[in-house]
Amino acid sequence: MYRQVLAFAFLAGLLLPHTASSQMTEGVASEHVRIRLPYERISLGRDIIAEVERCYLFMNRSTGGSLPRRILIVADWETETITINPRTATITIGMRNPLASGNVRRYLSHHAAREMARLGLLHLSGGSQREDTRFLFEGMSELLAHEFEHSTRGLEAAWLISQYLDKMQLLGLTPQRSWSTFTTGSQSLRNAAPGITFLTTIREAYGRDKAIKLFQSFKRYNSLLQSLTSTFRVPLPELEEMWINRVREYRAPEEIVIRAEDVPQLSKSSFTQGEPGDSIQIRLLFRDRTEDLLPDGVYVQDERTGKVWPVQHATEDGTAYVVATIPLDPDSPHGRYRYLVTAIDEEGNLRQWSSHYRIGPEQHP
C-alpha cells in the first residue's frame, strides 16, 4: 500500500506541472542576499546574484547603513504584487505582473533594487511610510534604483510628468500628502514622479545628506510638514515654491529613447466630433513591445486651452485602447484645433505626436 501511494505521488508530480513549478529553492545566495525562486528558474537567480549583492552594498551605503545584515528576495510566479516585510527582511516580487513579460531578468533586477532601497528607507525612518510620506518613499526608491543601474536618463521623463501634473493641479505638498487620493496605490513612474522631482530639487539645493536626514526625521514626527520644517529650517511655502518653480523651468526633451526597440508607437488615433457645451473623445491605440506603457503614462494636451487631460483604458471588439475626454465650453468657437499626445512607458522612454480635432461641422471651400 505504501509503495502504491508513493508511486501515485510521483506520477502526480509529473502530471501536475503547476504544482511542481511552485516548489521553491533558496540555493542562490551571496554574503548578504538570498534569492528564493522556482527550481526551473534557478539559472536566473545565478545570473543576477552578483549584481544583487553589489546592489545591496550600494543601497546600504545610500541609506546610512540601514539595511538588515541579510535579506531574502522571493521571486514568486504565483502573484503580481510586490510586498516587503521589514521584520523578517523579506522582499516578495510578484513575477506574474504583465510588466515582467517583456524582460524577466530586467524586471526582477530593477524591482529588487527598488525594494532594497525601500527596505533601507523603512528601517531608516522607523517604518514611517505613511499616507503623507508615501510619495517620498516612491521617489527615493526609484532614484536610488536608477542611480545604481546608471540609468538616470530614464528619470528625465519624471519632470515632464510633474509638469503635466502641475497643469492638472495635482502637484504640490497638499495633493502629494494624500496618497490614496492622488493614486490608487499602484507603483508607477507617474506616481513616483512628484517624489523624484522633489527629492532631486532638495538634493541640488541642500545636498544628498539632507534627503537622508529627512527620512530619519520621520521617526520623530508624525507629520510630513513638521519633518520638512525641522530638516530644512525654511518656511514651507518657500520650500514648495522652489520645487514647483524647478519643475516648471525644467526643459524636458520631446523624446527620450532608453532602448529604441522598446519605445511605444502610436498605431492609430481618432476623435469624435463635438459641439460647444459638449465634449470630444480622442481615441489612441498604441503598439508597445514590452507592455509597460500604462494609461498613467499617456497624456493629451489641448493646445487650444493649454490644459492637459489623462486617459482611461477602454476596449472595443476585443481591442484595447485609451481615450481622453476633452470638455468643450459653451462658447468654444468652431474650428480645427491641435492636440499633443505624450506616451511615457515605465522604463522612461518618451514619445510625442500631434494631431487635430474639430469643433462643429467641417468647413468646405
XYZ file of C-alpha atoms in Angstrom:
365
model
C 0.000 0.000 0.000
C 2.818 2.400 0.923
C 4.516 1.752 -2.437
C 1.239 2.443 -4.276
C 0.832 5.785 -2.513
C 4.445 6.661 -3.235
C 4.037 5.773 -6.912
C 0.847 7.829 -7.138
C 2.579 10.825 -5.563
C 5.442 10.501 -8.053
C 3.032 10.399 -11.016
C 1.116 13.373 -9.637
C 4.331 15.344 -9.578
C 4.898 14.541 -13.245
C 1.343 15.241 -14.323
C 0.841 18.496 -12.414
C 3.464 20.953 -13.669
C 1.746 23.850 -11.883
C 2.397 22.170 -8.539
C 5.981 21.396 -9.458
C 6.610 24.938 -10.643
C 5.558 26.306 -7.255
C 8.353 24.459 -5.438
C 10.933 26.999 -4.371
C 14.654 26.830 -3.681
C 16.866 29.060 -1.556
C 20.051 27.731 -3.123
C 21.126 31.086 -4.614
C 22.887 33.252 -2.066
C 25.623 35.812 -1.556
C 27.059 37.322 1.605
C 24.007 39.488 2.303
C 21.237 38.259 -0.013
C 19.355 35.014 -0.535
C 17.093 34.591 -3.557
C 14.217 32.128 -3.406
C 12.674 31.161 -6.733
C 11.257 28.079 -8.505
C 13.671 25.251 -9.265
C 13.230 25.686 -13.004
C 14.246 29.370 -12.679
C 17.431 28.703 -10.709
C 19.640 29.839 -13.614
C 18.014 33.278 -13.457
C 18.961 33.554 -9.808
C 22.544 32.565 -10.564
C 22.703 35.161 -13.341
C 21.711 38.070 -11.110
C 23.018 37.189 -7.640
C 26.353 39.027 -8.037
C 24.549 42.143 -9.283
C 22.042 41.952 -6.429
C 24.880 41.698 -3.889
C 26.507 44.828 -5.360
C 23.116 46.494 -5.200
C 22.764 45.584 -1.524
C 26.095 47.266 -0.743
C 25.083 50.385 -2.706
C 21.668 50.657 -1.040
C 23.121 50.063 2.408
C 25.575 52.941 1.915
C 22.879 55.166 0.407
C 20.505 54.668 3.354
C 23.066 55.225 6.083
C 23.779 51.557 6.787
C 20.110 50.847 7.483
C 19.673 47.544 5.650
C 19.481 44.355 7.753
C 22.590 42.148 7.721
C 20.876 39.575 5.495
C 17.750 39.838 3.362
C 15.591 37.373 1.462
C 14.220 38.114 -2.008
C 11.360 35.872 -3.138
C 10.608 35.830 -6.877
C 7.063 34.479 -6.941
C 5.397 33.488 -10.226
C 2.108 32.881 -8.397
C 1.333 36.552 -7.709
C 1.505 40.010 -9.306
C 2.044 42.014 -6.134
C 5.245 43.323 -4.579
C 5.468 43.291 -0.791
C 8.024 43.942 1.939
C 8.169 42.507 5.444
C 10.673 44.709 7.325
C 10.525 42.477 10.411
C 11.794 39.418 8.531
C 13.756 41.438 5.932
C 11.818 39.710 3.145
C 11.032 41.216 -0.254
C 8.495 39.390 -2.427
C 8.403 40.321 -6.113
C 5.344 39.125 -7.995
C 6.521 37.903 -11.395
C 3.028 37.346 -12.813
C 2.779 41.083 -13.350
C 2.276 41.730 -17.101
C 5.139 44.242 -16.968
C 7.530 41.354 -16.259
C 6.788 39.621 -19.555
C 8.934 41.939 -21.683
C 12.221 41.180 -19.935
C 12.074 38.930 -16.873
C 15.684 39.492 -15.811
C 15.460 43.269 -16.082
C 12.150 43.357 -14.215
C 13.439 41.222 -11.345
C 16.744 43.103 -11.068
C 15.157 46.556 -11.123
C 12.442 45.755 -8.619
C 14.919 44.019 -6.336
C 16.983 47.223 -6.401
C 13.991 49.465 -5.819
C 12.608 47.398 -2.953
C 16.013 47.060 -1.275
C 16.134 50.857 -1.328
C 12.654 50.974 0.202
C 13.622 48.429 2.871
C 16.607 50.557 3.854
C 14.417 53.678 3.975
C 11.831 51.872 6.106
C 14.466 50.919 8.674
C 15.994 54.408 8.493
C 12.620 56.059 9.160
C 11.334 53.630 11.768
C 8.756 52.219 9.355
C 7.184 55.628 8.696
C 5.862 55.018 5.183
C 2.537 56.757 5.763
C -0.219 58.409 3.763
C 1.637 61.739 3.814
C 5.162 60.384 3.219
C 4.474 57.642 0.675
C 5.292 59.826 -2.344
C 8.802 60.386 -0.969
C 9.375 56.660 -0.438
C 8.276 56.022 -4.037
C 10.507 58.791 -5.353
C 13.638 57.917 -3.387
C 13.306 54.186 -4.122
C 13.221 54.906 -7.866
C 16.040 57.456 -7.629
C 18.365 55.055 -5.840
C 17.475 52.115 -8.104
C 18.260 54.129 -11.242
C 21.451 55.523 -9.729
C 22.672 52.007 -9.020
C 21.761 50.931 -12.555
C 23.402 54.033 -14.086
C 20.101 54.667 -15.843
C 19.086 58.084 -14.501
C 18.222 59.206 -18.039
C 15.097 57.099 -17.578
C 14.056 59.516 -14.817
C 14.073 62.591 -17.076
C 10.503 61.767 -18.028
C 9.517 62.313 -14.379
C 9.994 66.039 -14.938
C 7.563 66.134 -17.847
C 5.070 64.026 -15.873
C 5.404 66.502 -12.997
C 4.815 69.398 -15.396
C 1.625 67.739 -16.601
C 0.516 67.035 -13.024
C 1.131 70.705 -12.253
C -1.132 71.742 -15.145
C -3.750 69.330 -13.781
C -3.390 70.887 -10.294
C -2.092 67.590 -8.902
C 1.413 68.718 -7.906
C 2.304 70.189 -4.533
C 2.653 69.247 -0.890
C -1.110 69.195 -0.370
C -2.058 66.746 -3.172
C 1.032 64.587 -2.577
C 0.304 64.207 1.148
C -2.914 62.388 0.271
C -1.501 59.277 -1.385
C -4.797 57.377 -1.531
C -6.426 60.312 -3.348
C -3.526 61.006 -5.693
C -3.258 57.370 -6.755
C -4.994 54.018 -6.405
C -1.904 52.820 -4.546
C -0.157 51.249 -7.516
C 3.543 51.703 -8.179
C 4.322 53.500 -11.423
C 6.605 56.175 -12.825
C 3.684 58.614 -12.776
C 3.112 58.034 -9.074
C 6.829 58.273 -8.264
C 7.414 61.412 -10.376
C 6.499 64.027 -7.719
C 8.816 62.395 -5.185
C 11.611 62.102 -7.758
C 11.452 65.783 -8.697
C 11.012 66.996 -5.102
C 13.958 64.981 -3.778
C 16.155 65.919 -6.744
C 15.375 69.585 -6.083
C 16.301 69.428 -2.390
C 19.417 67.370 -3.126
C 20.569 70.056 -5.553
C 19.812 72.835 -3.066
C 20.882 71.257 0.236
C 22.979 68.181 -0.614
C 22.277 64.443 -0.628
C 22.682 64.112 3.141
C 19.686 66.361 3.779
C 17.404 63.932 1.956
C 18.581 61.134 4.251
C 18.063 63.356 7.309
C 14.510 63.998 6.119
C 13.741 60.264 6.200
C 15.382 59.968 9.621
C 13.130 62.744 10.918
C 10.024 60.685 10.132
C 10.782 58.677 13.286
C 10.437 61.784 15.447
C 7.471 63.490 13.837
C 4.078 62.138 12.837
C 3.621 64.889 10.247
C 5.482 65.369 6.972
C 5.167 69.137 7.360
C 6.855 69.007 10.778
C 9.657 66.879 9.335
C 10.198 69.311 6.454
C 10.273 72.311 8.790
C 12.702 70.618 11.186
C 15.039 69.359 8.450
C 15.297 72.402 6.177
C 14.601 75.307 8.549
C 12.822 77.315 5.850
C 9.144 78.288 5.540
C 7.156 75.521 3.862
C 5.699 77.815 1.156
C 9.260 78.766 0.200
C 10.337 75.127 0.009
C 7.300 74.190 -2.072
C 7.766 77.174 -4.380
C 11.397 76.203 -5.008
C 10.255 72.716 -6.053
C 7.357 73.861 -8.248
C 9.499 76.501 -9.971
C 12.215 73.910 -10.639
C 9.601 71.673 -12.282
C 8.134 74.486 -14.387
C 11.538 75.693 -15.547
C 12.829 72.249 -16.483
C 13.280 71.881 -20.231
C 12.008 68.376 -20.768
C 13.042 66.706 -24.041
C 10.442 65.902 -26.665
C 11.822 62.382 -26.996
C 13.709 60.043 -24.685
C 14.975 56.740 -26.049
C 16.311 54.299 -23.474
C 16.036 51.305 -25.809
C 14.930 52.022 -29.369
C 13.148 48.693 -29.753
C 11.047 49.382 -26.639
C 9.793 52.876 -27.480
C 5.952 52.954 -27.671
C 4.429 53.553 -31.102
C 1.109 55.259 -31.812
C -0.683 52.968 -34.259
C -3.949 54.855 -34.648
C -5.714 57.966 -33.390
C -9.238 59.219 -33.981
C -11.690 61.673 -32.455
C -15.411 62.124 -32.126
C -16.562 65.477 -33.443
C -18.096 67.685 -30.748
C -20.227 70.773 -30.393
C -19.757 73.684 -27.939
C -21.005 72.689 -24.496
C -20.379 69.014 -25.260
C -17.106 67.066 -25.259
C -14.702 65.413 -27.671
C -13.253 61.948 -27.216
C -9.802 61.198 -28.586
C -9.052 57.505 -29.019
C -5.482 56.258 -29.116
C -4.186 52.803 -30.000
C -0.548 52.070 -29.148
C 1.891 49.334 -30.064
C 4.100 48.521 -27.083
C 6.518 45.609 -27.372
C 7.314 45.360 -23.663
C 3.741 46.056 -22.497
C 4.936 48.620 -19.946
C 3.004 51.616 -21.259
C 0.303 52.203 -18.653
C -2.706 54.522 -19.016
C -0.985 56.552 -16.264
C 1.782 57.295 -18.756
C -0.364 58.783 -21.540
C -1.384 62.444 -21.610
C -3.269 64.598 -24.100
C -2.635 68.343 -24.137
C -5.221 70.550 -25.811
C -3.199 73.321 -27.424
C -6.330 75.470 -27.780
C -6.614 75.829 -23.994
C -3.228 74.548 -22.779
C -4.975 72.066 -20.488
C -3.719 68.508 -20.023
C -6.066 65.543 -19.818
C -5.422 62.000 -18.582
C -6.674 58.942 -20.444
C -8.803 55.979 -19.454
C -8.468 52.359 -20.522
C -11.209 51.041 -22.813
C -11.888 48.078 -25.095
C -13.966 47.609 -28.218
C -14.406 44.345 -30.126
C -11.582 42.850 -28.085
C -9.154 45.677 -28.915
C -7.674 47.649 -26.016
C -7.085 51.366 -26.393
C -7.097 54.531 -24.294
C -9.403 57.507 -24.563
C -9.118 61.138 -23.450
C -12.239 63.236 -22.966
C -11.893 66.972 -23.635
C -14.856 69.029 -22.393
C -15.917 71.998 -24.533
C -17.156 75.262 -23.080
C -20.472 76.560 -24.439
C -18.637 79.454 -26.097
C -15.955 77.286 -27.751
C -15.597 78.550 -31.335
C -15.951 76.175 -34.265
C -12.721 75.209 -35.936
C -9.851 72.768 -36.245
C -7.516 72.541 -33.250
C -4.253 70.800 -32.468
C -3.591 68.390 -29.616
C -0.367 66.780 -28.422
C -0.121 63.148 -27.303
C 2.665 62.142 -24.920
C 3.418 58.500 -24.100
C 5.887 57.611 -21.326
C 6.484 53.959 -20.513
C 7.714 52.572 -17.197
C 11.315 52.459 -18.405
C 11.228 56.182 -19.178
C 11.001 56.006 -22.973
C 9.117 59.093 -24.159
C 7.465 59.879 -27.495
C 5.149 62.648 -28.647
C 2.770 63.024 -31.579
C 0.439 65.797 -32.668
C -2.876 65.695 -34.488
C -6.084 67.714 -34.778
C -9.691 67.589 -33.653
C -12.659 69.593 -34.860
C -15.389 71.535 -33.108
C -18.534 71.842 -35.170
C -19.069 70.773 -38.782
C -16.210 70.617 -41.232
C -15.953 73.720 -43.378
C -15.789 73.154 -47.144
C -14.497 75.824 -49.557
